[in-house]
PDB file of C-alpha atoms in Angstrom:
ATOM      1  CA  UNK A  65      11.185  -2.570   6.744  1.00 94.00           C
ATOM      2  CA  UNK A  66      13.132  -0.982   9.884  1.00 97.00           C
ATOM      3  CA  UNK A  67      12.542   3.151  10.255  1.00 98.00           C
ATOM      4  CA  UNK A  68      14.947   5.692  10.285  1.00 98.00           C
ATOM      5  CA  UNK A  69      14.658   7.653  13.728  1.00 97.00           C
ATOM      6  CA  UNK A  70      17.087  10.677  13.393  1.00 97.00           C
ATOM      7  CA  UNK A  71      18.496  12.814  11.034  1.00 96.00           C
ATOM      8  CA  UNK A  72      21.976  12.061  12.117  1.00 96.00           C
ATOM      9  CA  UNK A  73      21.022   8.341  11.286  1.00 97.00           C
ATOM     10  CA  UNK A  74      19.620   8.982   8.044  1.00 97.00           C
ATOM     11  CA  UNK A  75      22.942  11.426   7.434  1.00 96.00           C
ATOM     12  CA  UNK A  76      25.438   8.253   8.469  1.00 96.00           C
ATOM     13  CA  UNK A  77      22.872   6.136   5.381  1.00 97.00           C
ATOM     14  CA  UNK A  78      24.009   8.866   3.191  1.00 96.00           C
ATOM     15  CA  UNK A  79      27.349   9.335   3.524  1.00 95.00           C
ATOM     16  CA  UNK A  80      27.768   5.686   2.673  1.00 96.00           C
ATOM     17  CA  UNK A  81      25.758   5.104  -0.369  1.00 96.00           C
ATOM     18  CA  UNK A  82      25.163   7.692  -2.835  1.00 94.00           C
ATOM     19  CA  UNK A  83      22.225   6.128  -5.220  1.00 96.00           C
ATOM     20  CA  UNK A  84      20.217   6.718  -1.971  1.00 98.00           C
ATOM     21  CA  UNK A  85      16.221   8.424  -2.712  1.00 97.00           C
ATOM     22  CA  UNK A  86      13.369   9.431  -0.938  1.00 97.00           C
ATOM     23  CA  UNK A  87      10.155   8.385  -1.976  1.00 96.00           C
ATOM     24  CA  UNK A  88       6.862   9.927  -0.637  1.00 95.00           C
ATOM     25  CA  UNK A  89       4.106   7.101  -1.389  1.00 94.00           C
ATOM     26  CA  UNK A  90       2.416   4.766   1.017  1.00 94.00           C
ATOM     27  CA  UNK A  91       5.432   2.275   0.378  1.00 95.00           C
ATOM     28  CA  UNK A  92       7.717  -0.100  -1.444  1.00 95.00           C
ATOM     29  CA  UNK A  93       4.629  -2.764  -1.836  1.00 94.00           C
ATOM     30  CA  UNK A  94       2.489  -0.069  -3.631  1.00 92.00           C
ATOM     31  CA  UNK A  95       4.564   0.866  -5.423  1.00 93.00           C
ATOM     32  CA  UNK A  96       5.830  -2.101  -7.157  1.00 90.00           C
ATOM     33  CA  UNK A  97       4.290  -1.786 -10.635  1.00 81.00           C
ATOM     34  CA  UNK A  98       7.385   0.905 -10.629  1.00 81.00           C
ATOM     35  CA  UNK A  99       6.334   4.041 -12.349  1.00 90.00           C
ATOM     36  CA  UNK A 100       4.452   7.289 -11.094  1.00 92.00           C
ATOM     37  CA  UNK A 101       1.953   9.201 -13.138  1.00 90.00           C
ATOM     38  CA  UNK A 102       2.040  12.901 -14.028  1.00 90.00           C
ATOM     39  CA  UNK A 103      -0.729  14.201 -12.315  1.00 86.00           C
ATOM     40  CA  UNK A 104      -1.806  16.804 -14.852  1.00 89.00           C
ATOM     41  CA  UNK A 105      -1.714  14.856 -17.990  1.00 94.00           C
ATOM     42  CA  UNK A 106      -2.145  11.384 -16.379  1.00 92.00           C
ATOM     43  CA  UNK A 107       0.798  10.065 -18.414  1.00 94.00           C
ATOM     44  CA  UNK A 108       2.496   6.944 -16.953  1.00 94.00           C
ATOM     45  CA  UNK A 109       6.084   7.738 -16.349  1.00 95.00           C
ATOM     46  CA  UNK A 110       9.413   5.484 -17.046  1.00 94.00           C
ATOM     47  CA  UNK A 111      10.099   5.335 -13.183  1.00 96.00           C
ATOM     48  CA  UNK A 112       9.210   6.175  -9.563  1.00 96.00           C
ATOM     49  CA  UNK A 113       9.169   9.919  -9.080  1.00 95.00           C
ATOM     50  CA  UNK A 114      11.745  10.518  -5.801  1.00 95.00           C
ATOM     51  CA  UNK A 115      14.393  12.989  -4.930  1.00 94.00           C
ATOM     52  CA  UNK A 116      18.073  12.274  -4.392  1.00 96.00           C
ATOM     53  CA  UNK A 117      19.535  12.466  -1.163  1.00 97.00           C
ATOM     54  CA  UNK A 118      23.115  12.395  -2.930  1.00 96.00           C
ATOM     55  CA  UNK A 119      25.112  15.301  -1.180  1.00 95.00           C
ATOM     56  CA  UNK A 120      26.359  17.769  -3.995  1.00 94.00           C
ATOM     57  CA  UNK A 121      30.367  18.377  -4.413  1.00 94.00           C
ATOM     58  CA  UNK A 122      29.820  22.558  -3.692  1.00 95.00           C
ATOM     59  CA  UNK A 123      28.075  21.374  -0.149  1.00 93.00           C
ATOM     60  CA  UNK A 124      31.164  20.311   1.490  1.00 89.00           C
ATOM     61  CA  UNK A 125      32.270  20.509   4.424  1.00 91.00           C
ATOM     62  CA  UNK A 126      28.811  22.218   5.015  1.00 92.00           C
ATOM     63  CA  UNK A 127      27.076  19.768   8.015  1.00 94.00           C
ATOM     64  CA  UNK A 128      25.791  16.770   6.099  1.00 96.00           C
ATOM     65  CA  UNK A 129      22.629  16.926   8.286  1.00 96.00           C
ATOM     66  CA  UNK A 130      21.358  20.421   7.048  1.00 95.00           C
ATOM     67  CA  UNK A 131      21.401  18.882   3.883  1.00 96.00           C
ATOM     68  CA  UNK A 132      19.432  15.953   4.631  1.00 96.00           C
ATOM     69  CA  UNK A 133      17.331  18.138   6.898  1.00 95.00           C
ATOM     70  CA  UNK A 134      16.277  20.210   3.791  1.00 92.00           C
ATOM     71  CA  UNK A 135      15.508  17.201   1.441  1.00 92.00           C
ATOM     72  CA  UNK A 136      13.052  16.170   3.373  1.00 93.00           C
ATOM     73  CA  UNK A 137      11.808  19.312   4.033  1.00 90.00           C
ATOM     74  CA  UNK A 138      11.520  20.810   1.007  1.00 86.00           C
ATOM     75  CA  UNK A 139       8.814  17.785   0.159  1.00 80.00           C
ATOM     76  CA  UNK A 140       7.141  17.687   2.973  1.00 83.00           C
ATOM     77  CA  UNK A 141       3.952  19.010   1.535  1.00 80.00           C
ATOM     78  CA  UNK A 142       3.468  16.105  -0.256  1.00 80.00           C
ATOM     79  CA  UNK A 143       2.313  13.931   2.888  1.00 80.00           C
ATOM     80  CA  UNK A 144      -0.488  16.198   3.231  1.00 79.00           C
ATOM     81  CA  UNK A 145      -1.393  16.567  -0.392  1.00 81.00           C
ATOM     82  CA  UNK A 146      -1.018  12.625  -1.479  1.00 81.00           C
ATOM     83  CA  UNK A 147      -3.360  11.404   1.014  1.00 82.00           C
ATOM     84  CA  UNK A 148      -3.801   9.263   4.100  1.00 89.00           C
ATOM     85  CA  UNK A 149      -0.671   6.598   4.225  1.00 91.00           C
ATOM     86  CA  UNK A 150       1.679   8.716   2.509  1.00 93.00           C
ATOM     87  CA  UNK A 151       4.848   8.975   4.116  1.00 94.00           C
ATOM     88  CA  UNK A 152       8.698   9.052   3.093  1.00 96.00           C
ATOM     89  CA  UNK A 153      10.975   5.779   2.143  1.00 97.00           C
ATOM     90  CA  UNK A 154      14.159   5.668   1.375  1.00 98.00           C
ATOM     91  CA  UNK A 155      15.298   3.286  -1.377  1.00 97.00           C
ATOM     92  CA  UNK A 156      18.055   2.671  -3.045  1.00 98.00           C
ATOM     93  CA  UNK A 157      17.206   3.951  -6.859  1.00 96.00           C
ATOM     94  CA  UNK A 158      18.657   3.849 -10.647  1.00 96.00           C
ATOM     95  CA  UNK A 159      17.881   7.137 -12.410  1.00 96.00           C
ATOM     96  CA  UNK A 160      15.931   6.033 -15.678  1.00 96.00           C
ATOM     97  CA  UNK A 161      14.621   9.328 -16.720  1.00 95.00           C
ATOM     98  CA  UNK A 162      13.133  12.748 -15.275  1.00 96.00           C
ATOM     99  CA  UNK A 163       9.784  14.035 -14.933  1.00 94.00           C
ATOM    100  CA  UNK A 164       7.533  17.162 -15.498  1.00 91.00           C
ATOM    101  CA  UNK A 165       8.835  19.145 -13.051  1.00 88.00           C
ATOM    102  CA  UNK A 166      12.726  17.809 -13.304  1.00 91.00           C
ATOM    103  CA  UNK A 167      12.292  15.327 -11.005  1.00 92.00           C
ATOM    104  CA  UNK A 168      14.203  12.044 -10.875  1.00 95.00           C
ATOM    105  CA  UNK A 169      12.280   9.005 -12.133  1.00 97.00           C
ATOM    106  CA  UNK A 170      13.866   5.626 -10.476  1.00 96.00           C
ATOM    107  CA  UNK A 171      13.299   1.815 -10.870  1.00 96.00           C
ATOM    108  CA  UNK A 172      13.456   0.805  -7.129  1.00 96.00           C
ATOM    109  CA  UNK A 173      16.718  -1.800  -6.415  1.00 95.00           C
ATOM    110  CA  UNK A 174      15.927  -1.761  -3.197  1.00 96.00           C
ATOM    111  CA  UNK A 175      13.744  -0.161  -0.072  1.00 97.00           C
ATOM    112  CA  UNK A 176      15.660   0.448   2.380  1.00 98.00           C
ATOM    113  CA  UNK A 177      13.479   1.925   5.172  1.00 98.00           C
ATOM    114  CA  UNK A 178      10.718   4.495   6.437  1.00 98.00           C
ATOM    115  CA  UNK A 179      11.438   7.848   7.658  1.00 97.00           C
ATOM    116  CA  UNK A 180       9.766   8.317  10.905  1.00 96.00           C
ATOM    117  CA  UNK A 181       7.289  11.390  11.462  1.00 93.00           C
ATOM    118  CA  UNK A 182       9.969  12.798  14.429  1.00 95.00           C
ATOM    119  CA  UNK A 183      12.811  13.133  11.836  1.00 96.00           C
ATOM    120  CA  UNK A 184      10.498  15.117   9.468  1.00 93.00           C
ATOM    121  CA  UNK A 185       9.981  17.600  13.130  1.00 94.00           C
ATOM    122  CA  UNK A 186      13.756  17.774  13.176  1.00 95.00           C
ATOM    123  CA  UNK A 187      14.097  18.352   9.590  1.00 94.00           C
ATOM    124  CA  UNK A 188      12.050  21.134  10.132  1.00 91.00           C
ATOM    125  CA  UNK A 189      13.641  22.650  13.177  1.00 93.00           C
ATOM    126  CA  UNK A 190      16.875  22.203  11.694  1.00 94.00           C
ATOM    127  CA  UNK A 191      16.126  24.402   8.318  1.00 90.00           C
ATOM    128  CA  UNK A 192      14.337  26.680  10.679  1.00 88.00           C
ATOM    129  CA  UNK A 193      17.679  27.752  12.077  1.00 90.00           C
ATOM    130  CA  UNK A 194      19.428  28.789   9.092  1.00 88.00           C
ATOM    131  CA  UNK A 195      19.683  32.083   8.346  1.00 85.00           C
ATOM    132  CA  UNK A 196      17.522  32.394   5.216  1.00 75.00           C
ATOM    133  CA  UNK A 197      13.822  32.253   4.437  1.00 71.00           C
ATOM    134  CA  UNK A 198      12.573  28.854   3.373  1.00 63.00           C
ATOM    135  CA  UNK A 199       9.818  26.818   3.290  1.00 58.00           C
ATOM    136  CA  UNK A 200       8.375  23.664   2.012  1.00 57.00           C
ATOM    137  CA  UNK A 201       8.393  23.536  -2.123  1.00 54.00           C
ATOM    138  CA  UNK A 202       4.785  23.988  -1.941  1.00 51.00           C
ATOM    139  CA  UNK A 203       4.512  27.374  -0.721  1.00 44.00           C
ATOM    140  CA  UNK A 204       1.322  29.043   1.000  1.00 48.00           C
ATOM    141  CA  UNK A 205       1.103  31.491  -2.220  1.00 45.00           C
ATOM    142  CA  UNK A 206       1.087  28.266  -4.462  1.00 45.00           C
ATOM    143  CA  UNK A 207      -2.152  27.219  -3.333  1.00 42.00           C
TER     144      UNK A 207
END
């Protein structure tokens, strides 16, 4: 599977197919049984829990690449908290439900690549310009 090496590459993926989603797992081949667990109940899902990378109609003309930028980062946490392997894919998903926590729950059509570790430093960088406060969904008081 190639790897995405920019956030203005993974942007251009984006603006050209919407049913885009980013997966944090330790990849397509792992995950081919197709369904994610809830951790606190251990109940096997319908689908693949991932997050949409579909830009929102109230984002425009906002810069395409904060809002990628912020995706990822807002999960970032997870590579740390899943375990050694775990890093982001992007695949192109069908919605078949949502989870716990509102998450999207996808049957994988197709992977279509990794997300290298430098994007996830730009991702960061990137939300740390804006002018608000923000941090990874996992927040230091969380823990």
């Amino acid at each position: 599977m190639p790897t995405v090496t920019s956030l203005d590459e993974l942007a251009r993926l984006v603006e050209k197919d919407d049913r885009l989603f980013v997966r944090w797992s330790r990849g397509p081949e792992t995950d081919a049984e197709g369904s994610s667990r809830d951790e606190l109940t251990g109940v096997e899902m319908p689908g693949l829990s991932a997050n949409p990378l579909k830009v929102e109609e109230w984002w425009a003309p906002r810069p395409l690449v904060v809002w990628v930028a912020r995706r990822l980062y807002d999960y970032s946490h997870l590579k740390h908290e899943k375990g050694p392997g775990v890093r982001p894919w992007i695949l192109v998903g069908e919605e078949l439900g949502r989870g716990p926590d509102n998450e999207p729950l996808v049957r994988c059509i197709r992977p279509i690549a990794w997300i290298d570790e430098s994007v996830l430093g730009d991702a960061k960088r990137v939300v740390s310009e804006q002018k608000g406060k923000w941090g990874p969904m996992r927040r230091p008081s969380d823990t």
